[in-house]
Short mmCIF file of N, CA, C and O in Angstrom, two decimals:
data_model
loop_
_atom_site.label_atom_id
_atom_site.label_comp_id
_atom_site.label_asym_id
_atom_site.label_seq_id
_atom_site.Cartn_x
_atom_site.Cartn_y
_atom_site.Cartn_z
N UNK A 1 -21.00 330.64 24.71
CA UNK A 1 -21.74 329.59 24.61
C UNK A 1 -22.17 329.88 22.99
O UNK A 1 -22.54 330.90 22.54
N UNK A 2 -22.02 328.86 22.03
CA UNK A 2 -22.29 328.80 20.63
C UNK A 2 -23.84 328.72 20.34
O UNK A 2 -24.22 327.71 20.90
N UNK A 3 -24.29 329.69 19.61
CA UNK A 3 -25.76 329.42 19.21
C UNK A 3 -25.88 329.03 17.95
O UNK A 3 -25.24 329.59 17.08
N UNK A 4 -26.63 328.01 17.72
CA UNK A 4 -26.80 327.36 16.37
C UNK A 4 -27.99 328.14 15.73
O UNK A 4 -29.05 328.62 16.41
N UNK A 5 -27.93 328.07 14.45
CA UNK A 5 -28.98 328.91 13.65
C UNK A 5 -30.27 328.39 13.95
O UNK A 5 -31.34 329.09 14.17
N UNK A 6 -30.65 326.97 14.31
CA UNK A 6 -31.94 326.68 14.58
C UNK A 6 -32.25 327.02 15.92
O UNK A 6 -33.57 327.23 16.29
N UNK A 7 -31.36 327.15 17.00
CA UNK A 7 -31.74 327.55 18.16
C UNK A 7 -32.17 329.16 18.17
O UNK A 7 -33.15 329.44 18.88
N UNK A 8 -31.51 329.90 17.35
CA UNK A 8 -31.79 331.33 17.18
C UNK A 8 -33.20 331.51 16.52
O UNK A 8 -34.05 332.20 17.12
N UNK A 9 -33.54 330.49 15.55
CA UNK A 9 -34.86 330.77 15.03
C UNK A 9 -36.09 330.25 16.05
O UNK A 9 -36.93 330.81 15.96
N UNK A 10 -35.70 329.38 16.67
CA UNK A 10 -36.76 328.83 17.75
C UNK A 10 -36.90 329.85 18.78
O UNK A 10 -38.06 330.23 19.13
N UNK A 11 -35.98 330.54 19.17
CA UNK A 11 -36.02 331.60 20.15
C UNK A 11 -36.78 332.99 19.61
O UNK A 11 -37.66 333.45 20.09
N UNK A 12 -36.49 333.12 18.43
CA UNK A 12 -37.28 334.15 17.69
C UNK A 12 -38.72 333.85 17.50
O UNK A 12 -39.65 334.67 17.81
N UNK A 13 -39.02 332.63 17.14
CA UNK A 13 -40.44 332.14 16.87
C UNK A 13 -41.05 332.27 18.34
O UNK A 13 -42.30 332.67 18.38
N UNK A 14 -40.49 331.78 19.32
CA UNK A 14 -41.09 331.87 20.61
C UNK A 14 -41.41 333.36 21.11
O UNK A 14 -42.27 333.61 21.67
N UNK A 15 -40.48 334.32 20.68
CA UNK A 15 -40.53 335.69 21.12
C UNK A 15 -41.73 336.27 20.32
O UNK A 15 -42.58 336.89 20.90
N UNK A 16 -41.80 335.85 19.11
CA UNK A 16 -42.91 336.39 18.18
C UNK A 16 -44.25 335.90 18.65
O UNK A 16 -45.32 336.57 18.72
N UNK A 17 -44.33 334.59 19.16
CA UNK A 17 -45.50 333.89 19.70
C UNK A 17 -46.09 334.62 20.96
O UNK A 17 -47.23 334.96 21.02
N UNK A 18 -45.04 334.94 21.76
CA UNK A 18 -45.45 335.77 22.99
C UNK A 18 -45.98 337.18 22.75
O UNK A 18 -46.94 337.56 23.36
N UNK A 19 -45.29 337.59 21.84
CA UNK A 19 -45.67 338.98 21.44
C UNK A 19 -47.16 338.96 20.86
O UNK A 19 -47.93 340.01 21.32
N UNK A 20 -47.45 337.99 20.15
CA UNK A 20 -48.81 338.01 19.48
C UNK A 20 -49.89 337.74 20.59
O UNK A 20 -50.88 338.33 20.73
N UNK A 21 -49.39 336.73 21.57
CA UNK A 21 -50.31 336.79 22.80
C UNK A 21 -50.53 337.74 23.65
O UNK A 21 -51.72 338.13 24.02
N UNK A 22 -49.55 338.53 23.86
CA UNK A 22 -49.58 339.75 24.66
C UNK A 22 -50.48 340.75 23.94
O UNK A 22 -51.33 341.48 24.52
N UNK A 23 -50.45 341.10 22.58
CA UNK A 23 -51.06 341.77 21.72
C UNK A 23 -52.76 341.45 21.93
O UNK A 23 -53.53 342.21 22.09
N UNK A 24 -53.06 340.15 21.70
CA UNK A 24 -54.37 339.70 22.00
C UNK A 24 -54.96 339.99 23.38
O UNK A 24 -55.96 340.46 23.41
N UNK A 25 -54.18 339.80 24.37
CA UNK A 25 -54.61 340.14 25.78
C UNK A 25 -54.71 341.66 25.93
O UNK A 25 -55.76 341.98 26.52
N UNK A 26 -53.78 342.40 25.48
CA UNK A 26 -53.84 343.93 25.54
C UNK A 26 -55.22 344.31 24.97
O UNK A 26 -56.03 345.07 25.37
N UNK A 27 -55.46 343.91 23.66
CA UNK A 27 -56.85 344.22 22.99
C UNK A 27 -57.99 343.81 23.86
O UNK A 27 -59.00 344.58 23.81
N UNK A 28 -57.96 342.77 24.27
CA UNK A 28 -59.16 342.18 25.06
C UNK A 28 -59.32 343.10 26.33
O UNK A 28 -60.57 343.46 26.60
N UNK A 29 -58.38 343.34 27.03
CA UNK A 29 -58.35 344.35 28.21
C UNK A 29 -58.80 345.59 27.85
O UNK A 29 -59.59 346.31 28.53
N UNK A 30 -58.28 346.20 26.66
CA UNK A 30 -58.52 347.69 26.38
C UNK A 30 -60.04 347.89 25.98
O UNK A 30 -60.75 348.88 26.32
N UNK A 31 -60.51 346.81 25.58
CA UNK A 31 -62.18 346.73 25.20
C UNK A 31 -62.91 346.89 26.40
O UNK A 31 -63.87 347.71 26.61
N UNK A 32 -62.44 346.35 27.60
CA UNK A 32 -63.23 346.29 28.78
C UNK A 32 -62.82 347.37 29.66
O UNK A 32 -63.50 347.39 30.97
N UNK A 33 -62.01 348.29 29.45
CA UNK A 33 -61.62 349.41 30.37
C UNK A 33 -61.83 350.69 29.84
O UNK A 33 -62.10 350.69 28.51
N UNK A 34 -61.72 351.73 30.62
CA UNK A 34 -61.72 353.22 30.21
C UNK A 34 -60.70 353.31 28.98
O UNK A 34 -59.64 353.10 29.19
N UNK A 35 -61.19 353.96 28.03
CA UNK A 35 -60.18 354.20 26.77
C UNK A 35 -59.07 355.20 26.99
O UNK A 35 -58.13 355.24 26.36
N UNK A 36 -59.19 355.82 28.22
CA UNK A 36 -58.18 356.90 28.57
C UNK A 36 -56.80 356.18 29.22
O UNK A 36 -55.94 356.68 29.51
N UNK A 37 -57.23 354.89 29.66
CA UNK A 37 -56.02 354.18 30.32
C UNK A 37 -55.33 353.48 29.14
O UNK A 37 -55.80 352.76 28.40
N UNK A 38 -54.19 353.68 29.26
CA UNK A 38 -53.11 353.22 28.19
C UNK A 38 -52.57 351.87 28.70
O UNK A 38 -51.91 351.93 29.94
N UNK A 39 -52.61 350.77 28.03
CA UNK A 39 -51.81 349.50 28.50
C UNK A 39 -50.70 349.35 27.65
O UNK A 39 -50.86 349.44 26.30
N UNK A 40 -49.66 349.15 28.32
CA UNK A 40 -48.28 348.81 27.48
C UNK A 40 -47.92 347.37 27.94
O UNK A 40 -47.86 347.02 28.96
N UNK A 41 -47.39 346.53 26.80
CA UNK A 41 -46.95 345.31 27.22
C UNK A 41 -45.54 345.18 26.54
O UNK A 41 -45.38 345.74 25.43
N UNK A 42 -44.66 344.45 26.97
CA UNK A 42 -43.44 344.21 26.23
C UNK A 42 -42.70 343.07 27.01
O UNK A 42 -43.13 342.45 28.15
N UNK A 43 -42.00 342.28 26.11
CA UNK A 43 -41.12 341.21 26.71
C UNK A 43 -39.57 341.67 26.78
O UNK A 43 -39.23 342.40 25.90
N UNK A 44 -38.97 341.24 27.89
CA UNK A 44 -37.66 341.76 28.15
C UNK A 44 -36.84 340.69 28.85
O UNK A 44 -37.36 339.90 29.72
N UNK A 45 -35.69 340.22 28.25
CA UNK A 45 -34.90 339.23 28.90
C UNK A 45 -33.88 339.64 29.96
O UNK A 45 -33.20 338.91 30.42
N UNK A 46 -33.98 340.93 30.40
CA UNK A 46 -32.98 341.34 31.36
C UNK A 46 -33.72 340.96 32.79
O UNK A 46 -34.73 340.54 33.04
N UNK A 47 -32.80 340.80 33.83
CA UNK A 47 -33.31 340.47 35.08
C UNK A 47 -34.40 341.38 35.46
O UNK A 47 -34.37 342.69 35.22
N UNK A 48 -35.34 340.97 36.12
CA UNK A 48 -36.63 341.65 36.74
C UNK A 48 -36.20 343.06 37.49
O UNK A 48 -36.87 344.08 37.26
N UNK A 49 -35.20 342.96 38.42
CA UNK A 49 -34.77 344.17 39.01
C UNK A 49 -34.42 345.22 38.30
O UNK A 49 -34.76 346.33 38.63
N UNK A 50 -33.60 344.80 37.11
CA UNK A 50 -33.14 345.83 36.25
C UNK A 50 -34.12 346.60 35.49
O UNK A 50 -34.20 347.67 35.29
N UNK A 51 -35.31 345.66 35.16
CA UNK A 51 -36.25 346.22 34.37
C UNK A 51 -37.17 347.34 35.33
O UNK A 51 -37.51 348.34 34.75
N UNK A 52 -37.51 346.73 36.49
CA UNK A 52 -38.35 347.67 37.33
C UNK A 52 -37.51 348.82 37.72
O UNK A 52 -38.25 349.84 37.71
N UNK A 53 -36.27 348.72 38.06
CA UNK A 53 -35.51 349.95 38.35
C UNK A 53 -35.41 350.97 37.03
O UNK A 53 -35.32 352.14 37.36
N UNK A 54 -35.87 350.55 35.92
CA UNK A 54 -35.72 351.57 34.69
C UNK A 54 -37.03 351.81 34.30
O UNK A 54 -36.98 352.51 33.26
N UNK A 55 -38.20 351.58 35.11
CA UNK A 55 -39.49 351.86 34.60
C UNK A 55 -39.67 353.51 34.42
O UNK A 55 -38.94 354.12 35.17
N UNK A 56 -40.37 353.93 33.23
CA UNK A 56 -40.69 355.21 33.28
C UNK A 56 -41.48 355.87 34.42
O UNK A 56 -42.34 355.28 34.83
N UNK A 57 -41.13 356.85 34.80
CA UNK A 57 -41.87 357.69 35.94
C UNK A 57 -43.34 357.92 35.51
O UNK A 57 -44.02 358.35 36.46
N UNK A 58 -43.72 357.84 34.51
CA UNK A 58 -45.23 358.07 34.12
C UNK A 58 -46.22 356.97 34.47
O UNK A 58 -47.22 357.17 34.32
N UNK A 59 -45.52 355.85 34.73
CA UNK A 59 -46.25 354.77 35.08
C UNK A 59 -47.24 354.84 36.22
O UNK A 59 -46.57 355.32 37.42
N UNK A 60 -48.30 354.30 36.25
CA UNK A 60 -49.38 354.56 37.30
C UNK A 60 -49.61 353.19 38.17
O UNK A 60 -49.91 353.33 39.46
N UNK A 61 -49.37 352.19 37.43
CA UNK A 61 -49.71 350.89 37.86
C UNK A 61 -48.92 349.77 37.29
O UNK A 61 -48.86 349.89 35.94
N UNK A 62 -48.30 348.77 37.93
CA UNK A 62 -47.77 347.76 37.24
C UNK A 62 -48.50 346.45 37.71
O UNK A 62 -48.93 346.24 38.99
N UNK A 63 -48.93 345.75 36.64
CA UNK A 63 -49.54 344.55 36.89
C UNK A 63 -48.86 343.25 36.46
O UNK A 63 -48.34 343.14 35.57
N UNK A 64 -48.74 342.26 37.51
CA UNK A 64 -48.16 340.95 37.28
C UNK A 64 -48.94 339.89 37.65
O UNK A 64 -49.98 339.93 38.64
N UNK A 65 -48.89 338.93 36.88
CA UNK A 65 -49.64 337.53 37.15
C UNK A 65 -48.81 336.60 37.80
O UNK A 65 -47.57 336.51 37.50
N UNK A 66 -49.20 335.78 38.69
CA UNK A 66 -48.52 334.54 39.33
C UNK A 66 -49.24 333.49 38.79
O UNK A 66 -50.46 333.32 39.28
N UNK A 67 -48.66 332.57 38.26
CA UNK A 67 -49.35 331.44 37.60
C UNK A 67 -48.28 330.25 37.55
O UNK A 67 -47.10 330.45 37.62
N UNK A 68 -48.83 329.18 37.35
CA UNK A 68 -48.17 327.94 37.30
C UNK A 68 -48.74 326.74 37.65
O UNK A 68 -49.64 326.74 38.49
N UNK A 69 -48.34 325.52 36.93
CA UNK A 69 -49.24 324.37 37.12
C UNK A 69 -48.48 323.53 38.21
O UNK A 69 -49.24 322.85 39.00
N UNK A 70 -47.20 323.47 38.22
CA UNK A 70 -46.57 322.68 39.25
C UNK A 70 -46.28 323.48 40.39
O UNK A 70 -46.13 324.70 40.35
N UNK A 71 -45.97 322.75 41.63
CA UNK A 71 -45.52 323.48 42.66
C UNK A 71 -44.22 324.44 42.54
O UNK A 71 -43.98 325.52 42.85
N UNK A 72 -43.27 323.86 41.57
CA UNK A 72 -42.07 324.34 41.32
C UNK A 72 -42.21 325.70 40.42
O UNK A 72 -41.81 326.73 40.79
N UNK A 73 -43.12 325.67 39.52
CA UNK A 73 -43.56 326.69 38.71
C UNK A 73 -44.05 327.75 39.63
O UNK A 73 -43.87 328.90 39.34
N UNK A 74 -45.09 327.49 40.37
CA UNK A 74 -45.66 328.60 41.26
C UNK A 74 -44.62 329.12 42.31
O UNK A 74 -44.77 330.28 42.40
N UNK A 75 -43.57 328.32 42.70
CA UNK A 75 -42.76 328.80 43.66
C UNK A 75 -41.87 329.81 42.94
O UNK A 75 -41.59 330.99 43.38
N UNK A 76 -41.40 329.52 41.53
CA UNK A 76 -40.45 330.33 40.89
C UNK A 76 -41.18 331.68 40.55
O UNK A 76 -40.65 332.59 40.54
N UNK A 77 -42.30 331.48 39.79
CA UNK A 77 -43.07 332.53 39.28
C UNK A 77 -43.44 333.53 40.47
O UNK A 77 -43.22 334.66 40.49
N UNK A 78 -43.96 332.93 41.58
CA UNK A 78 -44.35 333.71 42.83
C UNK A 78 -43.21 334.42 43.33
O UNK A 78 -43.15 335.64 43.72
N UNK A 79 -42.03 333.80 43.31
CA UNK A 79 -40.77 334.44 44.05
C UNK A 79 -40.35 335.58 43.16
O UNK A 79 -39.86 336.58 43.67
N UNK A 80 -40.52 335.61 41.81
CA UNK A 80 -40.18 336.59 40.93
C UNK A 80 -41.15 337.74 41.29
O UNK A 80 -40.68 339.00 41.51
N UNK A 81 -42.47 337.53 41.52
CA UNK A 81 -43.34 338.59 41.73
C UNK A 81 -43.04 339.19 43.10
O UNK A 81 -43.04 340.39 43.29
N UNK A 82 -42.59 338.32 44.17
CA UNK A 82 -42.27 338.99 45.33
C UNK A 82 -40.95 339.65 45.46
O UNK A 82 -40.96 340.79 46.05
N UNK A 83 -40.11 339.30 44.54
CA UNK A 83 -38.90 340.14 44.36
C UNK A 83 -39.05 341.51 43.77
O UNK A 83 -38.60 342.44 44.19
N UNK A 84 -40.15 341.53 42.85
CA UNK A 84 -40.50 342.81 42.19
C UNK A 84 -41.21 343.84 43.42
O UNK A 84 -41.08 344.89 43.42
N UNK A 85 -42.08 343.07 44.09
CA UNK A 85 -42.91 343.75 45.24
C UNK A 85 -41.93 344.44 46.20
O UNK A 85 -42.14 345.48 46.70
N UNK A 86 -40.70 343.68 46.52
CA UNK A 86 -39.82 344.30 47.47
C UNK A 86 -39.04 345.57 46.79
O UNK A 86 -38.65 346.28 47.80
N UNK A 87 -39.05 345.70 45.65
CA UNK A 87 -38.15 346.77 45.08
C UNK A 87 -38.74 348.00 44.26
O UNK A 87 -38.18 348.97 44.03
N UNK A 88 -40.11 347.68 43.84
CA UNK A 88 -40.75 348.66 43.01
C UNK A 88 -41.38 349.64 43.89
O UNK A 88 -41.65 349.74 45.00
N UNK A 89 -41.29 350.88 43.15
CA UNK A 89 -41.71 352.18 43.94
C UNK A 89 -43.05 352.58 43.31
O UNK A 89 -43.72 353.71 43.66
N UNK A 90 -43.62 351.83 42.28
CA UNK A 90 -44.85 351.97 41.76
C UNK A 90 -45.88 351.20 42.24
O UNK A 90 -45.57 350.27 42.80
N UNK A 91 -47.23 351.53 42.33
CA UNK A 91 -48.24 350.65 42.64
C UNK A 91 -48.20 349.39 41.99
O UNK A 91 -47.76 349.43 40.83
N UNK A 92 -48.27 348.28 42.61
CA UNK A 92 -48.21 346.91 42.20
C UNK A 92 -49.44 345.96 42.25
O UNK A 92 -49.81 345.99 43.59
N UNK A 93 -50.17 345.53 41.41
CA UNK A 93 -51.51 344.76 41.48
C UNK A 93 -50.73 343.26 41.02
O UNK A 93 -50.43 343.23 39.82
N UNK A 94 -51.08 342.28 41.94
CA UNK A 94 -50.65 340.98 41.54
C UNK A 94 -51.97 340.04 41.59
O UNK A 94 -52.81 340.24 42.47
N UNK A 95 -52.00 339.34 40.54
CA UNK A 95 -53.24 338.30 40.52
C UNK A 95 -52.80 336.98 40.48
O UNK A 95 -51.83 336.50 39.50
N UNK A 96 -53.26 336.08 41.34
CA UNK A 96 -52.96 334.72 41.15
C UNK A 96 -53.84 333.93 40.36
O UNK A 96 -54.99 334.14 40.11
N UNK A 97 -53.26 333.27 39.23
CA UNK A 97 -54.06 332.60 38.13
C UNK A 97 -54.09 331.24 38.41
O UNK A 97 -52.88 330.61 38.39
N UNK A 98 -54.96 330.53 38.63
CA UNK A 98 -54.82 329.22 39.09
C UNK A 98 -54.87 328.52 37.68
O UNK A 98 -55.60 328.55 36.85
N UNK A 99 -53.96 327.69 37.70
CA UNK A 99 -53.41 326.91 36.41
C UNK A 99 -54.15 325.63 36.23
O UNK A 99 -54.12 324.99 35.43
#
């Protein structure tokens, strides 16, 4: 598939936007928890199973949110979380976020 420059710029803009939102969330969470707990966030475009299978052994907890406004979105996002729950070997905390 040919990618046009404007498509690449839009994708990079969206990536940067999401990184910024993750940083804000991380900072808000870090303020409210024990400072000894390290929170790491990242965005990855690989399939979830590949990401989960490659997680660092030092991880103590994986947190995933399940959200979505439409039934289709809730089903899709929820199924991703369930897929991860089936294969992950680390403790997994899932939170349903009402949209």
